[in-house]
Short mmCIF file of C-alpha atoms and ligand atoms in Angstrom, two decimals:
data_model
loop_
_atom_site.label_atom_id
_atom_site.label_comp_id
_atom_site.label_asym_id
_atom_site.label_seq_id
_atom_site.Cartn_x
_atom_site.Cartn_y
_atom_site.Cartn_z
CA MET A 1 96.19 -143.55 2.14
CA SER A 2 93.71 -145.94 3.70
CA GLU A 3 95.09 -149.11 2.17
CA LYS A 4 98.43 -147.97 3.55
CA LYS A 5 96.90 -147.06 6.86
CA ALA A 6 95.54 -150.56 7.28
CA ASP A 7 99.09 -151.92 7.36
CA ARG A 8 100.32 -148.77 9.09
CA GLY A 9 101.92 -147.50 5.91
CA LYS A 10 103.21 -144.04 5.18
CA TRP A 11 102.20 -141.04 3.17
CA ASN A 12 103.24 -141.07 -0.47
CA SER A 13 105.07 -137.77 -0.43
CA LYS A 14 105.91 -134.86 1.81
CA LEU A 15 103.46 -132.68 -0.06
CA GLY A 16 100.84 -135.43 0.17
CA PHE A 17 101.03 -135.33 3.94
CA VAL A 18 100.84 -131.54 4.17
CA LEU A 19 97.85 -131.57 1.83
CA ALA A 20 96.05 -134.30 3.72
CA ALA A 21 96.63 -132.52 7.05
CA ALA A 22 95.56 -129.23 5.47
CA GLY A 23 92.55 -131.05 4.04
CA SER A 24 91.62 -132.10 7.57
CA ALA A 25 92.14 -128.59 8.90
CA VAL A 26 90.44 -126.65 6.13
CA GLY A 27 86.74 -127.31 6.27
CA LEU A 28 83.54 -125.94 7.70
CA GLY A 29 85.58 -124.55 10.58
CA ASN A 30 87.08 -122.00 8.22
CA ILE A 31 84.16 -121.07 6.02
CA TRP A 32 81.22 -121.66 8.33
CA GLY A 33 82.73 -121.44 11.82
CA PHE A 34 85.21 -118.58 11.54
CA PRO A 35 82.91 -115.90 10.04
CA THR A 36 80.18 -116.91 12.49
CA GLN A 37 82.58 -116.48 15.40
CA VAL A 38 83.86 -113.16 14.05
CA ALA A 39 80.29 -111.88 13.79
CA ASP A 40 79.45 -113.19 17.23
CA ASN A 41 82.51 -111.77 18.94
CA GLY A 42 82.76 -108.23 17.69
CA GLY A 43 84.75 -108.44 14.47
CA ALA A 44 88.41 -107.55 14.21
CA THR A 45 89.18 -107.93 17.92
CA PHE A 46 88.29 -111.59 17.61
CA ILE A 47 90.67 -112.03 14.67
CA LEU A 48 93.53 -110.62 16.69
CA ILE A 49 92.97 -113.01 19.58
CA TYR A 50 92.38 -115.85 17.13
CA VAL A 51 95.74 -115.32 15.43
CA ILE A 52 97.45 -115.35 18.85
CA CYS A 53 95.64 -118.59 19.77
CA CYS A 54 96.63 -120.27 16.47
CA LEU A 55 100.28 -119.29 16.63
CA CYS A 56 100.93 -119.50 20.39
CA VAL A 57 98.80 -122.53 21.23
CA GLY A 58 97.69 -124.22 17.99
CA LEU A 59 101.04 -124.47 16.25
CA PRO A 60 102.99 -125.88 19.25
CA VAL A 61 100.19 -128.39 19.94
CA MET A 62 100.15 -129.44 16.28
CA ILE A 63 103.90 -130.10 16.37
CA ALA A 64 103.32 -132.14 19.54
CA GLU A 65 100.53 -134.20 17.91
CA PHE A 66 102.67 -134.96 14.85
CA ALA A 67 105.62 -135.94 17.05
CA ILE A 68 103.61 -138.26 19.29
CA GLY A 69 101.87 -139.81 16.29
CA ARG A 70 105.06 -140.44 14.34
CA HIS A 71 106.94 -141.72 17.36
CA THR A 72 104.29 -144.23 18.44
CA ARG A 73 102.72 -145.08 15.07
CA ARG A 74 99.45 -145.71 16.87
CA ASN A 75 95.90 -144.38 17.15
CA PRO A 76 95.47 -141.78 19.93
CA VAL A 77 94.51 -144.27 22.66
CA GLY A 78 97.30 -146.69 21.75
CA ALA A 79 99.79 -143.85 21.40
CA PHE A 80 99.31 -142.49 24.92
CA LYS A 81 99.16 -146.02 26.32
CA LYS A 82 102.49 -146.80 24.70
CA LEU A 83 104.19 -143.71 26.13
CA GLY A 84 102.93 -143.82 29.69
CA SER A 85 101.50 -146.16 32.26
CA GLY A 86 98.47 -145.90 34.51
CA TRP A 87 94.93 -144.72 33.81
CA PHE A 88 95.67 -141.14 32.71
CA PRO A 89 97.41 -141.69 29.32
CA PRO A 90 94.70 -143.80 27.62
CA LEU A 91 92.10 -141.42 29.00
CA ILE A 92 93.53 -138.57 26.89
CA GLY A 93 93.11 -140.71 23.79
CA LEU A 94 89.62 -141.82 24.75
CA TRP A 95 88.61 -138.22 25.38
CA GLY A 96 89.74 -137.41 21.83
CA VAL A 97 87.80 -140.33 20.37
CA MET A 98 84.67 -139.20 22.21
CA CYS A 99 85.07 -135.55 21.08
CA GLY A 100 85.63 -136.78 17.51
CA VAL A 101 82.42 -138.79 17.55
CA MET A 102 80.36 -135.90 18.95
CA ILE A 103 81.87 -133.26 16.66
CA LEU A 104 81.37 -135.45 13.61
CA SER A 105 77.71 -135.93 14.52
CA PHE A 106 76.85 -132.25 14.19
CA TYR A 107 79.44 -131.59 11.50
CA LEU A 108 77.59 -134.03 9.25
CA VAL A 109 74.38 -132.02 9.47
CA ILE A 110 76.14 -128.82 8.38
CA ALA A 111 78.05 -130.72 5.71
CA GLY A 112 74.65 -132.01 4.55
CA TRP A 113 73.48 -128.40 4.23
CA THR A 114 76.39 -127.60 1.93
CA VAL A 115 75.30 -130.42 -0.40
CA SER A 116 71.63 -129.46 -0.23
CA PHE A 117 72.52 -125.91 -1.30
CA ILE A 118 74.12 -127.20 -4.49
CA PHE A 119 70.65 -128.45 -5.37
CA GLU A 120 69.07 -125.25 -4.14
CA GLU A 121 71.13 -123.24 -6.61
CA ILE A 122 70.23 -125.55 -9.50
CA PHE A 123 66.51 -125.70 -8.65
CA TYR A 124 66.38 -121.94 -8.33
CA TYR A 125 68.01 -121.48 -11.71
CA LEU A 126 65.52 -123.87 -13.29
CA GLY A 127 62.69 -121.86 -11.77
CA TRP A 128 61.58 -124.71 -9.49
CA HIS A 129 61.00 -122.39 -6.58
CA GLY A 130 59.05 -124.89 -4.46
CA ALA A 131 61.85 -127.48 -4.64
CA SER A 132 64.48 -124.81 -4.07
CA ALA A 133 62.73 -123.59 -0.92
CA TRP A 134 62.26 -127.16 0.37
CA VAL A 135 65.87 -128.12 -0.10
CA SER A 136 67.17 -124.91 1.51
CA ASP A 137 64.95 -125.12 4.62
CA LEU A 138 67.53 -125.64 7.37
CA GLY A 139 64.85 -126.71 9.83
CA ASN A 140 63.54 -129.48 7.57
CA GLY A 141 64.30 -132.62 9.62
CA PRO A 142 63.77 -135.38 7.04
CA LYS A 143 65.75 -133.41 4.45
CA ASN A 144 68.58 -132.79 6.93
CA ALA A 145 68.59 -136.47 7.85
CA PHE A 146 68.74 -137.50 4.20
CA PHE A 147 71.75 -135.32 3.41
CA SER A 148 73.55 -136.32 6.63
CA ILE A 149 73.16 -139.98 5.70
CA LEU A 150 74.43 -139.21 2.20
CA PHE A 151 77.46 -137.44 3.60
CA MET A 152 78.23 -140.21 6.06
CA ALA A 153 77.93 -142.79 3.26
CA ALA A 154 80.52 -140.86 1.23
CA THR A 155 82.82 -140.61 4.26
CA ILE A 156 82.56 -144.32 5.06
CA GLY A 157 83.03 -145.18 1.39
CA ILE A 158 86.30 -143.29 1.22
CA ILE A 159 87.59 -144.55 4.56
CA THR A 160 86.98 -148.18 3.64
CA GLY A 161 87.70 -147.95 -0.05
CA GLY A 162 91.06 -146.21 0.06
CA VAL A 163 91.75 -142.55 0.23
CA SER A 164 95.24 -142.44 -1.17
CA ASN A 165 95.03 -141.20 -4.71
CA GLY A 166 91.48 -139.96 -4.60
CA ILE A 167 91.70 -137.63 -1.67
CA GLU A 168 95.32 -136.60 -2.00
CA ARG A 169 94.88 -135.76 -5.65
CA ALA A 170 91.48 -134.17 -5.19
CA THR A 171 92.73 -131.92 -2.39
CA LYS A 172 95.59 -130.80 -4.57
CA THR A 173 93.28 -129.36 -7.22
CA MET A 174 90.35 -128.46 -4.98
CA MET A 175 92.21 -126.12 -2.65
CA PRO A 176 93.41 -123.73 -5.36
CA VAL A 177 89.97 -123.70 -6.98
CA LEU A 178 88.33 -123.00 -3.62
CA ILE A 179 90.69 -120.09 -3.04
CA PHE A 180 90.06 -118.81 -6.57
CA VAL A 181 86.27 -118.87 -6.16
CA LEU A 182 86.59 -117.19 -2.75
CA ILE A 183 88.70 -114.38 -4.20
CA ILE A 184 86.33 -113.77 -7.13
CA MET A 185 83.40 -113.65 -4.70
CA ILE A 186 85.25 -111.20 -2.45
CA VAL A 187 86.02 -108.91 -5.38
CA TYR A 188 82.37 -109.07 -6.41
CA VAL A 189 81.09 -108.30 -2.91
CA PHE A 190 83.39 -105.29 -2.68
CA THR A 191 81.63 -103.73 -5.64
CA LEU A 192 78.30 -103.82 -3.79
CA GLU A 193 76.80 -101.07 -1.65
CA GLY A 194 77.48 -101.44 2.09
CA SER A 195 80.41 -103.83 1.83
CA MET A 196 82.94 -101.25 3.04
CA ASP A 197 81.15 -100.98 6.40
CA GLY A 198 81.61 -104.70 6.73
CA LEU A 199 85.25 -104.48 5.77
CA ARG A 200 85.78 -101.83 8.43
CA MET A 201 84.13 -103.96 11.08
CA TYR A 202 86.22 -106.93 9.94
CA LEU A 203 89.58 -105.21 9.90
CA LEU A 204 89.52 -102.42 12.49
CA PRO A 205 89.73 -103.80 16.03
CA ASP A 206 87.45 -102.23 18.62
CA LEU A 207 89.04 -103.23 21.90
CA SER A 208 86.05 -102.00 23.89
CA GLY A 209 84.25 -105.22 23.05
CA LEU A 210 86.99 -107.34 24.54
CA ASN A 211 85.93 -109.79 27.25
CA THR A 212 86.86 -113.26 28.45
CA ASP A 213 84.21 -114.83 26.19
CA VAL A 214 86.20 -113.69 23.18
CA PHE A 215 89.23 -115.65 24.38
CA PHE A 216 87.07 -118.69 25.06
CA SER A 217 85.56 -118.61 21.57
CA ALA A 218 88.86 -117.86 19.83
CA LEU A 219 90.70 -120.70 21.54
CA GLY A 220 87.94 -123.21 20.80
CA GLN A 221 87.75 -122.03 17.20
CA ALA A 222 91.54 -122.37 16.81
CA PHE A 223 91.47 -125.97 18.07
CA PHE A 224 88.47 -126.84 15.91
CA SER A 225 89.76 -125.21 12.76
CA LEU A 226 93.26 -126.65 13.09
CA SER A 227 91.82 -130.14 13.85
CA LEU A 228 93.61 -130.27 17.20
CA GLY A 229 92.91 -131.68 20.64
CA MET A 230 91.27 -134.94 19.63
CA GLY A 231 94.09 -136.82 17.96
CA ALA A 232 93.11 -136.34 14.31
CA LEU A 233 96.51 -134.91 13.40
CA LEU A 234 98.20 -137.32 15.80
CA THR A 235 96.68 -140.14 13.75
CA TYR A 236 97.79 -138.49 10.48
CA GLY A 237 101.23 -138.04 12.04
CA SER A 238 101.41 -141.77 12.71
CA TYR A 239 101.74 -142.37 8.95
CA LEU A 240 104.57 -139.85 8.59
CA ARG A 241 108.00 -140.62 7.23
CA LYS A 242 110.96 -140.03 9.47
CA ASN A 243 112.60 -137.68 6.99
CA GLN A 244 109.75 -135.17 7.03
CA ASN A 245 110.28 -131.90 8.86
CA ILE A 246 107.45 -131.82 11.39
CA VAL A 247 107.89 -128.18 12.37
CA GLU A 248 107.88 -126.98 8.78
CA SER A 249 104.82 -129.09 7.87
CA ALA A 250 102.88 -127.86 10.92
CA THR A 251 103.71 -124.26 10.02
CA TYR A 252 102.42 -124.71 6.45
CA VAL A 253 99.19 -126.31 7.68
CA THR A 254 98.59 -123.57 10.26
CA ILE A 255 99.22 -120.75 7.81
CA ALA A 256 97.08 -122.33 5.08
CA ASP A 257 94.24 -122.83 7.52
CA MET A 258 94.40 -119.30 8.92
CA SER A 259 94.58 -117.77 5.45
CA ILE A 260 91.51 -119.57 4.15
CA ALA A 261 89.54 -118.60 7.27
CA PHE A 262 90.62 -114.99 6.78
CA LEU A 263 89.44 -115.06 3.15
CA ALA A 264 86.10 -116.56 4.16
CA GLY A 265 85.57 -113.73 6.66
CA LEU A 266 86.49 -111.21 4.02
CA LEU A 267 83.56 -112.54 2.02
CA ILE A 268 80.92 -113.21 4.65
CA ILE A 269 81.17 -110.13 6.91
CA PRO A 270 80.98 -107.58 4.06
CA ALA A 271 78.21 -109.73 2.52
CA MET A 272 76.22 -109.31 5.74
CA PHE A 273 76.43 -105.55 5.42
CA VAL A 274 75.43 -105.75 1.77
CA ALA A 275 72.38 -107.70 2.95
CA GLN A 276 71.70 -104.97 5.50
CA ASN A 277 71.79 -102.44 2.71
CA ALA A 278 69.11 -104.47 1.00
CA GLY A 279 66.89 -104.12 4.06
CA ILE A 280 67.76 -107.23 6.07
CA THR A 281 68.42 -106.70 9.79
CA ILE A 282 71.84 -107.96 10.75
CA ILE A 283 72.52 -106.05 13.97
CA GLY A 284 70.56 -106.78 17.16
CA GLU A 285 69.44 -104.39 19.89
CA ASP A 286 72.63 -105.06 21.81
CA GLY A 287 74.60 -103.64 18.88
CA ARG A 288 76.04 -107.01 18.03
CA LEU A 289 75.91 -108.74 14.68
CA PHE A 290 73.32 -111.47 14.41
CA SER A 291 74.99 -114.79 14.13
CA SER A 292 73.96 -118.37 14.36
CA ALA A 293 74.85 -121.73 12.95
CA THR A 294 72.86 -120.80 9.87
CA LEU A 295 74.58 -117.46 9.15
CA VAL A 296 76.56 -118.52 6.09
CA PHE A 297 73.54 -120.23 4.56
CA ASP A 298 71.35 -117.19 5.22
CA VAL A 299 73.74 -114.72 3.64
CA LEU A 300 75.46 -116.40 0.69
CA PRO A 301 72.59 -117.76 -1.44
CA GLY A 302 71.14 -114.24 -1.64
CA LEU A 303 74.46 -113.03 -2.92
CA PHE A 304 74.59 -115.68 -5.64
CA LYS A 305 71.07 -114.73 -6.67
CA SER A 306 72.07 -111.09 -6.93
CA MET A 307 74.75 -112.15 -9.42
CA GLY A 308 71.90 -113.41 -11.54
CA GLY A 309 71.34 -116.09 -14.18
CA ALA A 310 74.03 -118.50 -15.26
CA PHE A 311 76.73 -116.48 -13.54
CA GLY A 312 75.03 -116.91 -10.16
CA LEU A 313 74.42 -120.58 -10.87
CA ILE A 314 78.05 -121.28 -11.73
CA PHE A 315 79.39 -119.49 -8.67
CA GLY A 316 76.71 -120.79 -6.35
CA THR A 317 77.07 -124.43 -7.33
CA SER A 318 80.86 -124.38 -7.46
CA PHE A 319 81.09 -122.64 -4.09
CA PHE A 320 78.86 -125.15 -2.32
CA LEU A 321 80.45 -128.06 -4.17
CA LEU A 322 83.92 -126.98 -3.05
CA LEU A 323 82.66 -126.37 0.46
CA SER A 324 81.24 -129.87 0.63
CA MET A 325 84.53 -131.28 -0.68
CA ALA A 326 86.43 -129.33 1.98
CA ALA A 327 84.01 -130.70 4.57
CA LEU A 328 84.53 -134.23 3.24
CA THR A 329 88.31 -134.13 3.72
CA SER A 330 87.56 -133.10 7.32
CA THR A 331 84.88 -135.71 8.04
CA ILE A 332 87.31 -138.36 6.81
CA SER A 333 89.86 -137.34 9.43
CA LEU A 334 87.17 -137.04 12.11
CA LEU A 335 85.94 -140.56 11.44
CA GLU A 336 89.45 -141.96 11.03
CA VAL A 337 90.21 -141.36 14.73
CA PRO A 338 87.50 -143.61 16.26
CA VAL A 339 87.85 -146.07 13.37
CA SER A 340 91.61 -146.47 13.82
CA TYR A 341 91.01 -146.87 17.55
CA VAL A 342 88.48 -149.67 17.02
CA ILE A 343 90.74 -151.39 14.45
CA ASP A 344 93.89 -151.23 16.60
CA GLU A 345 92.51 -151.71 20.08
CA HIS A 346 89.56 -154.02 19.42
CA LYS A 347 90.99 -155.87 16.44
CA ILE A 348 88.01 -155.26 14.17
CA ALA A 349 88.48 -155.15 10.39
CA ARG A 350 88.58 -151.68 8.80
CA LYS A 351 85.36 -152.01 6.82
CA LYS A 352 83.38 -153.36 9.75
CA ALA A 353 84.88 -150.74 12.06
CA ALA A 354 83.97 -147.89 9.70
CA LEU A 355 80.40 -149.13 9.34
CA LEU A 356 80.01 -149.68 13.07
CA VAL A 357 81.39 -146.33 14.20
CA GLY A 358 79.81 -144.51 11.25
CA GLY A 359 76.41 -145.97 12.10
CA LEU A 360 76.76 -144.95 15.72
CA VAL A 361 77.69 -141.37 14.85
CA LEU A 362 74.81 -141.23 12.41
CA LEU A 363 72.33 -141.99 15.19
CA VAL A 364 73.35 -138.79 16.98
CA SER A 365 73.37 -136.93 13.65
CA LEU A 366 69.78 -137.94 12.99
CA LEU A 367 68.76 -136.49 16.31
CA ILE A 368 70.50 -133.20 15.47
CA SER A 369 68.96 -133.23 11.98
CA PHE A 370 65.57 -132.83 13.59
CA MET A 371 66.83 -130.35 16.19
CA PRO A 372 69.42 -128.16 14.42
CA SER A 373 69.40 -125.69 17.31
CA MET A 374 71.48 -128.31 19.16
CA ILE A 375 74.42 -127.51 16.87
CA ASP A 376 75.31 -124.41 18.90
CA VAL A 377 75.18 -126.40 22.14
CA PHE A 378 77.31 -129.23 20.75
CA ALA A 379 79.80 -126.79 19.25
CA THR A 380 80.22 -124.99 22.58
CA ILE A 381 80.67 -128.16 24.59
CA PHE A 382 82.91 -130.14 22.25
CA ASN A 383 84.74 -127.49 20.20
CA ASN A 384 85.24 -124.86 22.86
CA ILE A 385 85.68 -127.06 25.93
CA GLY A 386 86.38 -130.58 24.68
CA LEU A 387 89.18 -129.82 22.23
CA PRO A 388 91.15 -127.31 24.36
CA LEU A 389 90.86 -129.72 27.29
CA GLY A 390 92.26 -132.46 25.06
CA GLY A 391 95.08 -130.12 24.06
CA LEU A 392 95.77 -129.27 27.70
CA MET A 393 96.03 -132.94 28.67
CA LEU A 394 98.27 -133.58 25.67
CA CYS A 395 100.68 -130.78 26.64
CA LEU A 396 100.78 -131.89 30.26
CA PHE A 397 101.36 -135.47 29.21
CA LEU A 398 104.13 -134.55 26.79
CA ALA A 399 105.88 -132.24 29.22
CA TRP A 400 105.62 -134.22 32.44
CA PHE A 401 105.16 -137.89 31.48
CA TRP A 402 106.92 -138.37 28.17
CA LYS A 403 109.27 -135.37 28.57
CA ALA A 404 109.81 -132.68 25.97
CA GLU A 405 113.37 -133.87 25.33
CA HIS A 406 112.06 -137.17 23.97
CA ALA A 407 109.76 -135.29 21.65
CA ILE A 408 112.71 -133.23 20.46
CA THR A 409 114.61 -136.44 19.64
CA GLU A 410 111.65 -137.40 17.46
CA ILE A 411 111.34 -133.97 15.82
CA GLU A 412 115.08 -133.87 15.15
CA GLN A 413 114.57 -136.63 12.56
CA GLY A 414 113.82 -134.68 9.43
CA TYR A 415 114.97 -131.46 11.07
CA GLU A 416 118.54 -131.84 12.23
CA GLY A 417 119.10 -128.11 12.56
CA ILE A 418 116.65 -127.92 15.46
CA HIS A 419 119.43 -128.02 18.06
CA GLN A 420 121.05 -124.87 16.76
CA SER A 421 117.75 -123.15 16.21
CA MET A 422 115.58 -121.05 18.53
CA VAL A 423 112.71 -123.37 17.62
CA LYS A 424 113.86 -125.87 20.25
CA PRO A 425 113.82 -123.68 23.40
CA VAL A 426 110.79 -121.73 22.20
CA TRP A 427 108.72 -124.85 21.45
CA ILE A 428 109.67 -126.46 24.78
CA LEU A 429 108.75 -123.28 26.62
CA PHE A 430 105.38 -123.12 24.88
CA VAL A 431 104.40 -126.76 25.13
CA LYS A 432 105.57 -127.07 28.74
CA TYR A 433 104.33 -123.83 30.26
CA ILE A 434 102.68 -121.27 28.00
CA CYS A 435 100.15 -123.51 26.20
CA PRO A 436 98.91 -125.36 29.31
CA LEU A 437 98.74 -122.10 31.27
CA LEU A 438 96.84 -120.24 28.55
CA ILE A 439 94.39 -123.08 27.97
CA ALA A 440 93.82 -123.60 31.70
CA LEU A 441 93.37 -119.86 32.26
CA VAL A 442 90.74 -119.58 29.53
CA LEU A 443 88.85 -122.68 30.67
CA VAL A 444 88.90 -121.79 34.35
CA THR A 445 87.86 -118.16 33.77
CA THR A 446 84.99 -119.28 31.58
CA LEU A 447 83.85 -121.80 34.17
CA TYR A 448 84.10 -119.15 36.88
CA ASN A 449 82.01 -116.69 34.85
CA LEU A 450 79.45 -119.37 34.17
CA ILE A 451 79.02 -120.25 37.84
CA PHE A 452 79.25 -116.81 39.47
N1 LIG B 1 89.29 -128.66 11.17
C1 LIG B 1 88.05 -129.08 10.61
C2 LIG B 1 87.35 -127.84 10.04
O1 LIG B 1 87.83 -126.76 10.16
C3 LIG B 1 87.19 -129.79 11.62
C4 LIG B 1 87.91 -130.87 12.38
C5 LIG B 1 88.04 -130.77 13.77
C6 LIG B 1 88.47 -131.96 11.71
C7 LIG B 1 88.73 -131.74 14.49
C8 LIG B 1 89.17 -132.94 12.43
C9 LIG B 1 89.31 -132.82 13.82
O2 LIG B 1 86.33 -127.94 9.47
#
């Protein structure tokens, strides 16, 4: 991929593109973010709103990002510059680059945790309890910094060295294995005492808990999990072949992403109730589930330990290994956005650009490594506000500057039947009116609640 990207090449195959985009989408957002949000926002009600956000806002925006990317064959800043004049278009791209940099900086710390827990599982199995406790201490600054640097080094290595066969091939085998491990874990959790209470909370909506915050969180989570609003999928779209059906590919990516998040919730929420059965408090005085950036790491290792011996070791290490791989395919796409911007717009060589931008991001990561409580703050600002705002600007730009009809002419390549299909009027309606209105409504209501 990357050697092709340097000369603005194309994806090897249709499946290769879908897998790479799914690799960007499936990551910590699904396995760390989604269950945390479900716990924080009252269970099943959140899932309902989340599905609506993914299908009614996420999917149309993803189609728009792919179309703009493929049409312009540029990085986000260059793409908007090419399609419109004045100060507004490049600003949308720059906003995305900035969000990408900030999201990557805290993402790296969590990704570092996933790697450190591989070691935690091994050390625990070997009986090295001191080392196991040290490596699993989420507040341990130097340790966090070390693993963040490690993760960034791997990301830069892949971005400069060429992603093509490595990542495309790796994603192809990793995804099924990740799903397999998730399913086995879910089956195991269901055999444990207390899990059914969790399942009930996860699947039965309780509309009494519904408030505007739930919409705010669900929309932000949808953008984050689907890699939207900052130009990551726009950039991936810029390497797309003209004969690929954009609508079909976007649908596959959205469904794959939603399904893996759903599976992760099916594991984590019941696992929380199993933990409660074992005497751990998981529900606060306000009747809400405890949740924080560390939720997944607090709940899962205990579960692996309860499996015991080699069995626990195998599942524990493979789970965290797969999670770190899933995170890696996401950090690559997060870094690719600012890197492609620096290469295209400032004419800096790929390797130098990756090192420069990577180093800059790492500086912020180091700060967060020593203050992990900042993760929640960063996630709220950049995932929940930054990305939907990026998506809003993108929809407005597409509808009123570039015009939806031009986008349709682009989408039509690879999908000739679009003119006879309902997809055309429905997508135009969503991208022109429904998506911007929904996003604006959620952002404005949240701002209003915050101030008054
Ligand atoms: N979608 C990724 C995840 O779920 C995170 C991401 C966000 C990647 C934005 C690229 C752009 O983990």
